[in-house]
Amino acid sequence: MRIAVSGCGITGTAVAYFLAASGHEVVVFEQSRICGPVGAGLLLQPSGQAVLQEMGLLSDLEAKSQRLEGMQAIRRVGTNLWKSLVRLQYQWLEPNCYALGVHRGTLFELLLEACLEAGAKVITNARVESVIAVNAAAGNGKIRVQFSKDHPDEPFGEFDFLIAADGSKSLLRQSCQIQSKSIEYDYAALWATGPCDFQSNELFQVVDGTQRLVGLLPIGDGKTSYFWGFRASEYEKLTGVDFAEWRKDAIQFCPESESLLSRFENWEQFTFARYRHVSLKIPYTENVIFLGDAAHATSPHLGQGVNLGLEDAICFAKEVDKLENFPKACRSFFYNRKRKLRYYQQLTRLLSPFFQSDGRLKGVLRDVFLPWLPRLPVVRREMLRTLCGTKNGWFA
Ligand SMILES: Cc1cc2nc3c(=O)[nH]c(=O)nc-3n(C[C@H](O)[C@H](O)[C@H](O)COP(=O)(O)OP(=O)(O)OC[C@H]3O[C@@H](n4cnc5c(N)ncnc54)[C@H](O)[C@@H]3O)c2cc1C
């Protein structure tokens, strides 16, 4: 089949790889001028690692990332006083279970190379706006891709279907008139990556109520991704503050970040990311399917977005191979994925306010109950399975 993919991100490159490797003709359209290794650190969970293993990329990625044995969060209870909030170790679930701390750019470069080697074509500076059915009256099922006006009108021909992997702000959701819910959270984070003397084999987070959330995610090669959570609407106010003043305060709050933050001089060196929640009632139309963040973006508090996108890619490609029919592949994909996707979306929406919100009570409840939860073996197991990305629904 001739397949178009909109968006050359993690999901887009992965699905292009699987389909091209099965012999389909795949063209990926990317709105940016260059497909570069942008982004910050992320957690690749065992679920995402399984997909990379299937692509033959896992050992290469492991060599370029940091093996993480778990995560811990501590909370501030006074000047220079801290208490453990939660600590989880992957090996409590399975002896050889761990996450990988990796820079998004490192993962992206590997995926892009694999998808090009498999034979997929990547066209940059091509912002997909909509699709139109070719000869709809004759019902031949083919489509053409339409781009924003500034894109040179090249003849890319007809496609059998399009995969929308164009991220949480997907334009195609609107043009395909798909029933969707998209909520922009008032919470966001500033990210910076650099060498850090504090080296841990865990994701390390510091919280103070639900107003402050700071994290250090080791990503290999002595580097760490630092994030500072805050209210998105206070971006102007925050970046209006003298950088050196803020840094002093940030180091006092999380002394482990001192060596990393000392290398930064201004706000421009930080990346701003706002969180969004997206859910689609049915993630496909007659000739377009939505995968990855375009279909189910969540806030990053459970660290699952990339992993779910990678799984979408392999699951959908397998359905196409098995059924050789787009509508049937979509239905089967949706049937098999919906419980898992619903679980992670609902849980993330439920838990995010306990980490970033205006609700003081939520912070208190979290501080009282969260330290106790992992002490109950059944709850600990469910928490770990959730973190690993291996839950397949609320009760599966
Ligand atoms: C602060 C933050 C921290 C995160 N941490 C983690 C983590 O630790 N672990 C984890 O698993 N996930 C994490 N995530 C989530 C993760 O980044 C996303 O889930 C993941 O990047 C989604 O991949 P995607 O390919 O679906 O979308 P994207 O990465 O958004 O890629 C979409 C691509 O489509 C392109 N595009 C957009 N519109 C068009 C168009 N109209 N035409 C053509 N191209 C287009 C974009 O330029 C982009 O290249 C985090 C997210 C944020 C914001």
JSON list of C-alpha atoms and ligand atoms in Angstrom, two decimals, residues 5-13 29-32 35 40-45 104 108 126-129 147 165-172 188-189 191 217 227 272-276 291-294 296-309, ligand 1:
[
{"chain": "A", "resi": 5, "resn": "VAL", "atom": "CA", "xyz": [2.34, 9.73, 7.68]},
{"chain": "A", "resi": 6, "resn": "SER", "atom": "CA", "xyz": [1.87, 13.25, 9.04]},
{"chain": "A", "resi": 7, "resn": "GLY", "atom": "CA", "xyz": [4.53, 14.10, 11.65]},
{"chain": "A", "resi": 8, "resn": "CYS", "atom": "CA", "xyz": [8.10, 12.90, 11.89]},
{"chain": "A", "resi": 9, "resn": "GLY", "atom": "CA", "xyz": [8.26, 12.51, 15.67]},
{"chain": "A", "resi": 10, "resn": "ILE", "atom": "CA", "xyz": [8.71, 9.40, 17.78]},
{"chain": "A", "resi": 11, "resn": "THR", "atom": "CA", "xyz": [5.39, 7.81, 16.75]},
{"chain": "A", "resi": 12, "resn": "GLY", "atom": "CA", "xyz": [5.66, 8.84, 13.09]},
{"chain": "A", "resi": 13, "resn": "THR", "atom": "CA", "xyz": [9.17, 7.45, 12.57]},
{"chain": "A", "resi": 29, "resn": "PHE", "atom": "CA", "xyz": [5.59, 14.58, 5.99]},
{"chain": "A", "resi": 30, "resn": "GLU", "atom": "CA", "xyz": [7.12, 16.84, 8.62]},
{"chain": "A", "resi": 31, "resn": "GLN", "atom": "CA", "xyz": [6.25, 20.50, 9.12]},
{"chain": "A", "resi": 32, "resn": "SER", "atom": "CA", "xyz": [9.71, 21.53, 10.39]},
{"chain": "A", "resi": 35, "resn": "CYS", "atom": "CA", "xyz": [14.15, 16.77, 11.47]},
{"chain": "A", "resi": 40, "resn": "ALA", "atom": "CA", "xyz": [14.67, 16.95, 26.62]},
{"chain": "A", "resi": 41, "resn": "GLY", "atom": "CA", "xyz": [15.10, 13.85, 28.70]},
{"chain": "A", "resi": 42, "resn": "LEU", "atom": "CA", "xyz": [12.46, 11.17, 28.86]},
{"chain": "A", "resi": 43, "resn": "LEU", "atom": "CA", "xyz": [11.87, 7.84, 30.53]},
{"chain": "A", "resi": 44, "resn": "LEU", "atom": "CA", "xyz": [11.79, 4.81, 28.28]},
{"chain": "A", "resi": 45, "resn": "GLN", "atom": "CA", "xyz": [9.83, 2.23, 30.21]},
{"chain": "A", "resi": 104, "resn": "ARG", "atom": "CA", "xyz": [14.56, 12.52, 23.14]},
{"chain": "A", "resi": 108, "resn": "PHE", "atom": "CA", "xyz": [14.68, 10.18, 17.63]},
{"chain": "A", "resi": 126, "resn": "ALA", "atom": "CA", "xyz": [5.52, 19.94, 4.60]},
{"chain": "A", "resi": 127, "resn": "ARG", "atom": "CA", "xyz": [2.70, 20.95, 6.94]},
{"chain": "A", "resi": 128, "resn": "VAL", "atom": "CA", "xyz": [-0.22, 18.61, 6.39]},
{"chain": "A", "resi": 129, "resn": "GLU", "atom": "CA", "xyz": [-3.56, 20.37, 6.80]},
{"chain": "A", "resi": 147, "resn": "PHE", "atom": "CA", "xyz": [-0.50, 21.10, 2.70]},
{"chain": "A", "resi": 165, "resn": "ALA", "atom": "CA", "xyz": [1.15, 11.26, 14.14]},
{"chain": "A", "resi": 166, "resn": "ASP", "atom": "CA", "xyz": [1.31, 15.04, 14.29]},
{"chain": "A", "resi": 167, "resn": "GLY", "atom": "CA", "xyz": [1.37, 15.40, 18.05]},
{"chain": "A", "resi": 168, "resn": "SER", "atom": "CA", "xyz": [-0.89, 16.84, 20.72]},
{"chain": "A", "resi": 169, "resn": "LYS", "atom": "CA", "xyz": [-1.82, 19.94, 18.67]},
{"chain": "A", "resi": 170, "resn": "SER", "atom": "CA", "xyz": [-2.77, 17.86, 15.59]},
{"chain": "A", "resi": 171, "resn": "LEU", "atom": "CA", "xyz": [-4.34, 19.96, 12.84]},
{"chain": "A", "resi": 172, "resn": "LEU", "atom": "CA", "xyz": [-5.88, 16.89, 11.28]},
{"chain": "A", "resi": 188, "resn": "ALA", "atom": "CA", "xyz": [4.03, 23.39, 32.32]},
{"chain": "A", "resi": 189, "resn": "ALA", "atom": "CA", "xyz": [7.74, 22.83, 32.83]},
{"chain": "A", "resi": 191, "resn": "TRP", "atom": "CA", "xyz": [13.70, 21.97, 30.84]},
{"chain": "A", "resi": 217, "resn": "LEU", "atom": "CA", "xyz": [16.53, 12.72, 35.13]},
{"chain": "A", "resi": 227, "resn": "PHE", "atom": "CA", "xyz": [12.87, 20.20, 34.94]},
{"chain": "A", "resi": 272, "resn": "PHE", "atom": "CA", "xyz": [9.26, 25.51, 27.74]},
{"chain": "A", "resi": 273, "resn": "ALA", "atom": "CA", "xyz": [6.68, 22.71, 27.48]},
{"chain": "A", "resi": 274, "resn": "ARG", "atom": "CA", "xyz": [3.00, 23.05, 28.34]},
{"chain": "A", "resi": 275, "resn": "TYR", "atom": "CA", "xyz": [0.92, 19.98, 29.11]},
{"chain": "A", "resi": 276, "resn": "ARG", "atom": "CA", "xyz": [-2.13, 18.95, 27.18]},
{"chain": "A", "resi": 291, "resn": "LEU", "atom": "CA", "xyz": [-1.67, 7.57, 16.78]},
{"chain": "A", "resi": 292, "resn": "GLY", "atom": "CA", "xyz": [0.58, 8.78, 19.61]},
{"chain": "A", "resi": 293, "resn": "ASP", "atom": "CA", "xyz": [0.01, 12.20, 21.16]},
{"chain": "A", "resi": 294, "resn": "ALA", "atom": "CA", "xyz": [-2.34, 13.16, 18.32]},
{"chain": "A", "resi": 296, "resn": "HIS", "atom": "CA", "xyz": [-4.00, 10.50, 23.46]},
{"chain": "A", "resi": 297, "resn": "ALA", "atom": "CA", "xyz": [-1.66, 13.20, 24.78]},
{"chain": "A", "resi": 298, "resn": "THR", "atom": "CA", "xyz": [-1.38, 13.31, 28.56]},
{"chain": "A", "resi": 299, "resn": "SER", "atom": "CA", "xyz": [0.57, 15.32, 31.09]},
{"chain": "A", "resi": 300, "resn": "PRO", "atom": "CA", "xyz": [4.02, 13.76, 31.56]},
{"chain": "A", "resi": 301, "resn": "HIS", "atom": "CA", "xyz": [3.62, 12.90, 35.25]},
{"chain": "A", "resi": 302, "resn": "LEU", "atom": "CA", "xyz": [3.47, 9.15, 34.64]},
{"chain": "A", "resi": 303, "resn": "GLY", "atom": "CA", "xyz": [6.19, 9.26, 31.95]},
{"chain": "A", "resi": 304, "resn": "GLN", "atom": "CA", "xyz": [4.27, 7.13, 29.42]},
{"chain": "A", "resi": 305, "resn": "GLY", "atom": "CA", "xyz": [3.73, 9.27, 26.29]},
{"chain": "A", "resi": 306, "resn": "VAL", "atom": "CA", "xyz": [6.64, 8.03, 24.19]},
{"chain": "A", "resi": 307, "resn": "ASN", "atom": "CA", "xyz": [6.08, 4.47, 25.29]},
{"chain": "A", "resi": 308, "resn": "LEU", "atom": "CA", "xyz": [2.41, 4.53, 24.31]},
{"chain": "A", "resi": 309, "resn": "GLY", "atom": "CA", "xyz": [3.31, 6.10, 20.95]},
{"chain": "B", "resi": 1, "resn": "LIG", "atom": "C1", "xyz": [7.61, 18.18, 29.50]},
{"chain": "B", "resi": 1, "resn": "LIG", "atom": "C2", "xyz": [7.35, 16.82, 28.92]},
{"chain": "B", "resi": 1, "resn": "LIG", "atom": "C3", "xyz": [8.02, 15.70, 29.44]},
{"chain": "B", "resi": 1, "resn": "LIG", "atom": "C4", "xyz": [7.78, 14.42, 28.94]},
{"chain": "B", "resi": 1, "resn": "LIG", "atom": "N1", "xyz": [8.40, 13.33, 29.49]},
{"chain": "B", "resi": 1, "resn": "LIG", "atom": "C5", "xyz": [8.13, 12.09, 29.02]},
{"chain": "B", "resi": 1, "resn": "LIG", "atom": "C6", "xyz": [8.75, 10.91, 29.57]},
{"chain": "B", "resi": 1, "resn": "LIG", "atom": "O1", "xyz": [9.57, 10.98, 30.50]},
{"chain": "B", "resi": 1, "resn": "LIG", "atom": "N2", "xyz": [8.43, 9.70, 29.05]},
{"chain": "B", "resi": 1, "resn": "LIG", "atom": "C7", "xyz": [7.55, 9.57, 28.03]},
{"chain": "B", "resi": 1, "resn": "LIG", "atom": "O2", "xyz": [7.29, 8.45, 27.58]},
{"chain": "B", "resi": 1, "resn": "LIG", "atom": "N3", "xyz": [6.94, 10.67, 27.48]},
{"chain": "B", "resi": 1, "resn": "LIG", "atom": "C8", "xyz": [7.22, 11.90, 27.95]},
{"chain": "B", "resi": 1, "resn": "LIG", "atom": "N4", "xyz": [6.59, 12.99, 27.41]},
{"chain": "B", "resi": 1, "resn": "LIG", "atom": "C9", "xyz": [5.61, 12.79, 26.36]},
{"chain": "B", "resi": 1, "resn": "LIG", "atom": "C10", "xyz": [6.29, 12.63, 25.02]},
{"chain": "B", "resi": 1, "resn": "LIG", "atom": "O3", "xyz": [7.17, 13.69, 24.76]},
{"chain": "B", "resi": 1, "resn": "LIG", "atom": "C11", "xyz": [5.23, 12.55, 23.93]},
{"chain": "B", "resi": 1, "resn": "LIG", "atom": "O4", "xyz": [4.24, 11.63, 24.33]},
{"chain": "B", "resi": 1, "resn": "LIG", "atom": "C12", "xyz": [5.84, 12.07, 22.63]},
{"chain": "B", "resi": 1, "resn": "LIG", "atom": "O5", "xyz": [6.84, 12.96, 22.19]},
{"chain": "B", "resi": 1, "resn": "LIG", "atom": "C13", "xyz": [4.76, 11.96, 21.57]},
{"chain": "B", "resi": 1, "resn": "LIG", "atom": "O6", "xyz": [5.35, 11.61, 20.35]},
{"chain": "B", "resi": 1, "resn": "LIG", "atom": "P1", "xyz": [4.55, 11.85, 19.01]},
{"chain": "B", "resi": 1, "resn": "LIG", "atom": "O7", "xyz": [5.47, 11.42, 17.94]},
{"chain": "B", "resi": 1, "resn": "LIG", "atom": "O8", "xyz": [3.20, 11.24, 19.10]},
{"chain": "B", "resi": 1, "resn": "LIG", "atom": "O9", "xyz": [4.32, 13.43, 18.93]},
{"chain": "B", "resi": 1, "resn": "LIG", "atom": "P2", "xyz": [5.43, 14.58, 18.79]},
{"chain": "B", "resi": 1, "resn": "LIG", "atom": "O10", "xyz": [6.70, 14.18, 19.46]},
{"chain": "B", "resi": 1, "resn": "LIG", "atom": "O11", "xyz": [4.76, 15.84, 19.24]},
{"chain": "B", "resi": 1, "resn": "LIG", "atom": "O12", "xyz": [5.74, 14.65, 17.24]},
{"chain": "B", "resi": 1, "resn": "LIG", "atom": "C14", "xyz": [4.84, 15.22, 16.33]},
{"chain": "B", "resi": 1, "resn": "LIG", "atom": "C15", "xyz": [5.60, 15.61, 15.08]},
{"chain": "B", "resi": 1, "resn": "LIG", "atom": "O13", "xyz": [4.66, 16.05, 14.10]},
{"chain": "B", "resi": 1, "resn": "LIG", "atom": "C16", "xyz": [5.09, 17.28, 13.54]},
{"chain": "B", "resi": 1, "resn": "LIG", "atom": "N5", "xyz": [3.87, 17.97, 13.09]},
{"chain": "B", "resi": 1, "resn": "LIG", "atom": "C17", "xyz": [2.96, 18.59, 13.86]},
{"chain": "B", "resi": 1, "resn": "LIG", "atom": "N6", "xyz": [1.95, 19.08, 13.08]},
{"chain": "B", "resi": 1, "resn": "LIG", "atom": "C18", "xyz": [2.25, 18.73, 11.81]},
{"chain": "B", "resi": 1, "resn": "LIG", "atom": "C19", "xyz": [1.59, 18.92, 10.56]},
{"chain": "B", "resi": 1, "resn": "LIG", "atom": "N7", "xyz": [0.42, 19.57, 10.46]},
{"chain": "B", "resi": 1, "resn": "LIG", "atom": "N8", "xyz": [2.17, 18.44, 9.43]},
{"chain": "B", "resi": 1, "resn": "LIG", "atom": "C20", "xyz": [3.35, 17.79, 9.48]},
{"chain": "B", "resi": 1, "resn": "LIG", "atom": "N9", "xyz": [4.04, 17.58, 10.65]},
{"chain": "B", "resi": 1, "resn": "LIG", "atom": "C21", "xyz": [3.48, 18.03, 11.79]},
{"chain": "B", "resi": 1, "resn": "LIG", "atom": "C22", "xyz": [5.83, 17.96, 14.67]},
{"chain": "B", "resi": 1, "resn": "LIG", "atom": "O14", "xyz": [6.72, 18.95, 14.17]},
{"chain": "B", "resi": 1, "resn": "LIG", "atom": "C23", "xyz": [6.57, 16.77, 15.29]},
{"chain": "B", "resi": 1, "resn": "LIG", "atom": "O15", "xyz": [7.77, 16.50, 14.64]},
{"chain": "B", "resi": 1, "resn": "LIG", "atom": "C24", "xyz": [6.83, 14.26, 27.89]},
{"chain": "B", "resi": 1, "resn": "LIG", "atom": "C25", "xyz": [6.19, 15.39, 27.34]},
{"chain": "B", "resi": 1, "resn": "LIG", "atom": "C26", "xyz": [6.44, 16.66, 27.86]},
{"chain": "B", "resi": 1, "resn": "LIG", "atom": "C27", "xyz": [5.71, 17.85, 27.27]}
]
